[in-house]
Coordinates of N, CA and C in Angstrom, one line a residue:
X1 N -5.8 53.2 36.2 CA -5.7 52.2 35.1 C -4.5 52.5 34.3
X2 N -3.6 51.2 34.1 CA -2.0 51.7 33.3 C -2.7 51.8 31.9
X3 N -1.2 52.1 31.3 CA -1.1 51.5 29.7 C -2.3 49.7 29.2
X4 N -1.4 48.8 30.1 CA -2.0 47.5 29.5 C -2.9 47.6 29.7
X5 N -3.5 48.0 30.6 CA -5.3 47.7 30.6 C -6.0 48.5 29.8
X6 N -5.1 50.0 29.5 CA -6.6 50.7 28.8 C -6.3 50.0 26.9
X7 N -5.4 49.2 26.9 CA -5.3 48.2 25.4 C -5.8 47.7 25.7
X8 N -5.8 46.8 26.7 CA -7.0 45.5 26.8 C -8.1 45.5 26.8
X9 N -8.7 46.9 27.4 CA -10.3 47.3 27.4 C -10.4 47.5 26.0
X10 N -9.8 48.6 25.6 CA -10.2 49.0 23.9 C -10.5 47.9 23.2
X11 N -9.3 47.0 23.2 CA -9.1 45.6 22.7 C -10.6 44.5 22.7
X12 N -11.2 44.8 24.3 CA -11.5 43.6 24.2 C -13.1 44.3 23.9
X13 N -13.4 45.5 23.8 CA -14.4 46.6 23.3 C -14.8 46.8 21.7
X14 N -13.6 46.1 21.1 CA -13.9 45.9 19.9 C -12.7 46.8 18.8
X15 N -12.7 47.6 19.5 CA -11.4 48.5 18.9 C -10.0 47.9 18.4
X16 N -9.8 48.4 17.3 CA -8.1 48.4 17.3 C -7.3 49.4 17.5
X17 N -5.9 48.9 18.1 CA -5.3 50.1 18.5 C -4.0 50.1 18.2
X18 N -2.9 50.9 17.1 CA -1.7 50.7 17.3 C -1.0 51.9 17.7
X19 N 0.6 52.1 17.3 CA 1.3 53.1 17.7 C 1.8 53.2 15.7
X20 N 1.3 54.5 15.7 CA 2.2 55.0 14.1 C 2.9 56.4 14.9
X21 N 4.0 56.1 14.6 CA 5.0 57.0 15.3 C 4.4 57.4 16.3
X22 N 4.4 59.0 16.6 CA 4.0 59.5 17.9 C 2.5 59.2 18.2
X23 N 2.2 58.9 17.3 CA 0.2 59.1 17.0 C -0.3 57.8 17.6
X24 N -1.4 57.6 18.2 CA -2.0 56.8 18.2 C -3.5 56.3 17.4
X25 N -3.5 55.4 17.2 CA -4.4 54.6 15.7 C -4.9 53.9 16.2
X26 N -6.4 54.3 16.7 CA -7.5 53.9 17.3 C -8.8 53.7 16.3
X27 N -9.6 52.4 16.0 CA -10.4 52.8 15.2 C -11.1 51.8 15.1
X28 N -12.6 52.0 15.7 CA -12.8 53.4 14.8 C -13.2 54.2 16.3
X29 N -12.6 55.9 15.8 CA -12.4 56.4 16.6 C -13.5 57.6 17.0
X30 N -14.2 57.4 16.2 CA -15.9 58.7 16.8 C -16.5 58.2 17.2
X31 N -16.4 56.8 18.2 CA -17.4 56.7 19.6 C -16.7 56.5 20.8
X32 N -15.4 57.3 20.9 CA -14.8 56.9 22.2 C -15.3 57.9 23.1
X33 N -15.6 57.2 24.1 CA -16.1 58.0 24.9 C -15.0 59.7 25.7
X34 N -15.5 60.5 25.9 CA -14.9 61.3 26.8 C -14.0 61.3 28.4
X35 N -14.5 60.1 28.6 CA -13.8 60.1 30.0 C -12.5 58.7 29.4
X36 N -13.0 58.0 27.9 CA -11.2 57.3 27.6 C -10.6 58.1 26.8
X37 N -11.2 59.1 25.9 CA -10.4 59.9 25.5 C -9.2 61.1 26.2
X38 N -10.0 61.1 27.7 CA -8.9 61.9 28.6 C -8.0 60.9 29.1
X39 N -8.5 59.9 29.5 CA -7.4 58.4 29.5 C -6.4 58.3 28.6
X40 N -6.7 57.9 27.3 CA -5.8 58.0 26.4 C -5.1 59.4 26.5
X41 N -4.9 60.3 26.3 CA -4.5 61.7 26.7 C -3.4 61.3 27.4
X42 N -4.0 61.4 28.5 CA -3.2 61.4 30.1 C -2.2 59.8 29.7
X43 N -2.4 59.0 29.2 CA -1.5 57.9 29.5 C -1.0 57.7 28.2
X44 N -0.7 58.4 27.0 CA -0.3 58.0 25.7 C 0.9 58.1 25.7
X45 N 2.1 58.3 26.4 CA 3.0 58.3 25.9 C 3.4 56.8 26.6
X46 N 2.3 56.5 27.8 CA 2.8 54.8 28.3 C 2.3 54.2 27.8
X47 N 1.7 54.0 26.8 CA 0.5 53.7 25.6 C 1.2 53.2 24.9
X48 N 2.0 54.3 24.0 CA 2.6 54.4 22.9 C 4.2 53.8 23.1
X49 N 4.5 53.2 24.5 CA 5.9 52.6 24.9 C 5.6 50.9 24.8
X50 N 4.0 50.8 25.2 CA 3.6 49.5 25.1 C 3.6 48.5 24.0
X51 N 3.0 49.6 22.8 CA 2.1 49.4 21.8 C 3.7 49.1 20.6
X52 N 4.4 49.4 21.2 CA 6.1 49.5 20.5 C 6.5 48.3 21.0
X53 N 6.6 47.8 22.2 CA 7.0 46.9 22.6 C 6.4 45.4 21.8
X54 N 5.2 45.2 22.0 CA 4.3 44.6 21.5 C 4.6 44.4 19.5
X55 N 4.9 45.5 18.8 CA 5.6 45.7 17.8 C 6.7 44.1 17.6
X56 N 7.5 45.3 18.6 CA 9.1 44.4 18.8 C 8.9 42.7 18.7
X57 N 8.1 42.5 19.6 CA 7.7 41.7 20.0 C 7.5 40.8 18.7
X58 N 6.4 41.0 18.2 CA 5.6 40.2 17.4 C 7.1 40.3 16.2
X59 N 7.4 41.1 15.7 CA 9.2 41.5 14.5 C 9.6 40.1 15.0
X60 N 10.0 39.7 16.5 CA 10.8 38.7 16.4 C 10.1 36.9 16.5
X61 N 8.9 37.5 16.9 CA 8.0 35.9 16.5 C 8.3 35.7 15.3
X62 N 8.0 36.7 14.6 CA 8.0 36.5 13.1 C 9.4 36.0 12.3
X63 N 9.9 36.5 12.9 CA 11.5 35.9 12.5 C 11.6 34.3 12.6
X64 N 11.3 33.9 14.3 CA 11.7 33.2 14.2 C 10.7 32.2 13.4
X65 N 9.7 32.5 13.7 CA 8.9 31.8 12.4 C 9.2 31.3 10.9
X66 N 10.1 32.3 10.6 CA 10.2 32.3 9.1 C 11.6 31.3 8.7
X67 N 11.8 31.2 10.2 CA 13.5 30.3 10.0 C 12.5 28.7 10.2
X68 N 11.8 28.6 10.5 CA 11.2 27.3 11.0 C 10.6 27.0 9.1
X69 N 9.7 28.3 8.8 CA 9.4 28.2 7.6 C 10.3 27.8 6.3
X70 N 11.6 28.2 6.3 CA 12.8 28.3 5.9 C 13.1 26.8 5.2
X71 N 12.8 25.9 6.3 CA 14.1 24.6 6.7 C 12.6 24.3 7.6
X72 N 12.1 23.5 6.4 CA 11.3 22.1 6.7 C 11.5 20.9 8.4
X73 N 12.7 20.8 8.2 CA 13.8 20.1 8.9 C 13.6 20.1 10.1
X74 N 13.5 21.8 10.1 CA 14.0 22.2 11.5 C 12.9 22.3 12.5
X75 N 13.5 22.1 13.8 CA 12.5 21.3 14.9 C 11.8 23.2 15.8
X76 N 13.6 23.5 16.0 CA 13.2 24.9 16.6 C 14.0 25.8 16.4
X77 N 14.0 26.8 16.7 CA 14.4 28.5 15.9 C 14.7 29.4 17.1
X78 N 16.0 29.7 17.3 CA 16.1 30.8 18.2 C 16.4 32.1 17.5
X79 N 16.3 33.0 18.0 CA 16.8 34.4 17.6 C 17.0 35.8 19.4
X80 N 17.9 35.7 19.0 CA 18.8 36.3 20.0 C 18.4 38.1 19.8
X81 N 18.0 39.0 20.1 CA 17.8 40.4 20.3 C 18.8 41.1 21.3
X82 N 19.6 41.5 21.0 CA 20.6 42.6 22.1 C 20.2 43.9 21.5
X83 N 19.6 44.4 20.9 CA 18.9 45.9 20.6 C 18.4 46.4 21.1
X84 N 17.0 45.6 21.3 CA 16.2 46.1 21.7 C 15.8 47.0 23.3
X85 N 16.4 46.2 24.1 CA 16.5 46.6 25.7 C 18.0 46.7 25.7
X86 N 18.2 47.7 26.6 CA 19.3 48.3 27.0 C 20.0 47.2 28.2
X87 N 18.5 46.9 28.7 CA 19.1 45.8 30.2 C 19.2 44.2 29.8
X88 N 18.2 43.8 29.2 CA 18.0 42.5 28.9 C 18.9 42.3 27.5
X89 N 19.1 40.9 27.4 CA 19.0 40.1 26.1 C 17.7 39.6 25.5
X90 N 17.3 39.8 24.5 CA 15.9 38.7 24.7 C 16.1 37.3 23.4
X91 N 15.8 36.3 24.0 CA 15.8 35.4 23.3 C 14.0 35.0 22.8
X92 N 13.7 35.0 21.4 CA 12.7 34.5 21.2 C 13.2 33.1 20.5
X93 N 12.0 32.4 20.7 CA 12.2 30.9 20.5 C 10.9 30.4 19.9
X94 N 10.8 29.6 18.6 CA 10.1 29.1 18.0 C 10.1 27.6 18.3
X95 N 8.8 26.5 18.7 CA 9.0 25.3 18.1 C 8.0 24.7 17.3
X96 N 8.4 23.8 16.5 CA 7.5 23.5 15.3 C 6.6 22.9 15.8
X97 N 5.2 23.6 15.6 CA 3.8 22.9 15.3 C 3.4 22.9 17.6
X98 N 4.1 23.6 18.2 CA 4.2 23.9 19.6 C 3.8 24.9 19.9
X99 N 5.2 26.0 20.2 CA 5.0 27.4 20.6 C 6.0 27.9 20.0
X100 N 5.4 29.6 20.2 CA 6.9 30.6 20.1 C 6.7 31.1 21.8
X101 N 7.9 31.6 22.5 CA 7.7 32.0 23.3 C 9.4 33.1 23.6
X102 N 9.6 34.3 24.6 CA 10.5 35.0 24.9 C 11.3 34.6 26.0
X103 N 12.3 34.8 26.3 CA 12.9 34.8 27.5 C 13.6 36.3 27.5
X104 N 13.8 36.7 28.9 CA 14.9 37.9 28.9 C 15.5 37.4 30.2
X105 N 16.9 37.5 29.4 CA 18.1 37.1 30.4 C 19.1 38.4 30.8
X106 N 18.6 39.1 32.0 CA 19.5 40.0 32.4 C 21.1 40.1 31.5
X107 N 21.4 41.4 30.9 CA 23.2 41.9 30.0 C 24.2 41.1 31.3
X108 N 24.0 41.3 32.9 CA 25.2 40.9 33.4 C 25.3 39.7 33.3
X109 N 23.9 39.1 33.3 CA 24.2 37.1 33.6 C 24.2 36.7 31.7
X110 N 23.9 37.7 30.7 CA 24.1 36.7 29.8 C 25.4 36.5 28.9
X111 N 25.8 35.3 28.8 CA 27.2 35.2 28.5 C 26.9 34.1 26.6
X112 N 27.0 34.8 25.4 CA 26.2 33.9 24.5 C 27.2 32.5 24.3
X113 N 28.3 32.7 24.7 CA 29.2 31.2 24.0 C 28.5 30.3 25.4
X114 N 27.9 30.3 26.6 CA 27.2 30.0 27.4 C 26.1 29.5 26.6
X115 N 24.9 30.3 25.8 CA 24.3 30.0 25.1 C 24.5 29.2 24.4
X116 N 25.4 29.3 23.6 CA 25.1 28.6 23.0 C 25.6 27.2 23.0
X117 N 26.4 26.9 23.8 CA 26.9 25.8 24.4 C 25.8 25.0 25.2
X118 N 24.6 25.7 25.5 CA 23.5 25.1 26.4 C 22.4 24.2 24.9
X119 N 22.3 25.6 23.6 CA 21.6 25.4 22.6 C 22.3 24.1 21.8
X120 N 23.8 23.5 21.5 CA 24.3 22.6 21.7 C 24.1 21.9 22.1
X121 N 24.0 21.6 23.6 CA 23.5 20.4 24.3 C 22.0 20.0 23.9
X122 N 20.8 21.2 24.4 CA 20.1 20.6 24.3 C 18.9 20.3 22.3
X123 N 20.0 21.0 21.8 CA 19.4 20.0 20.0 C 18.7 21.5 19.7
X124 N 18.9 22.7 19.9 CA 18.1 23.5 19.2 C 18.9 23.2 17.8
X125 N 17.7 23.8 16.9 CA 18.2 23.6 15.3 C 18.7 25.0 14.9
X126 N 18.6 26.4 14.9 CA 19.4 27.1 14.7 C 18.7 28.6 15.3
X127 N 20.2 29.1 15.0 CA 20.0 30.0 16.5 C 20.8 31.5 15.4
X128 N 20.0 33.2 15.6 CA 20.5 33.9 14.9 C 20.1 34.8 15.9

């Protein structure tokens, strides 16, 4: 069993679970059993790579959320991430009263004046 799943079990077991720095923040945590406590053990540092991710993750929903919140107006919200992954770009994308959702566009195929020449054409409302 990876990382994702032993969140998903905990998760879907009732537990919450984050990443505070190195530590992990399971709770509540005096009925975990013995055989997930050597799980968690054994897989926390791929635990703790997920649970960051997932972080990241939600940082840029929220962004782009706040630009939609911003500007009444606006239909949809990009926000461009080159930080975060070394390999990808990630674009998260907001649309009003729709979805938010990611894309990751491989560093060699992504070219942003491409970008945004596409976000141009097709009417995104603003892009950061």
């Amino acid at each position: 069993m990876g990382a994702p799943d032993l969140i998903l079990q905990l998760r879907q077991a009732g537990y919450s679970i984050s990443a505070d720095d190195n530590y992990l923040d399971i709770s509540p945590a005096d009925n975990l059993s013995p055989d997930l406590l050597q799980q968690l053990k054994q897989h926390k540092p791929e635990i703790l790579a997920a649970l960051r991710l997932e972080q990241q993750r939600e940082a840029r929903r929220e962004k782009v959320l706040a630009m939609l919140a911003a500007d009444p107006d606006m239909k949809r919200a990009t926000y461009v991430d080159t930080d975060s992954d070394p390999e990808n770009a990630i674009l998260a994308i907001a649309i009003r009263h729709a979805a938010t959702f990611e894309m990751q566009v491989p560093r060699a195929n992504f070219d942003p004046w491409q970008l945004l020449a596409l976000i141009d054409k097709t009417g995104v409302d603003d892009v950061h």
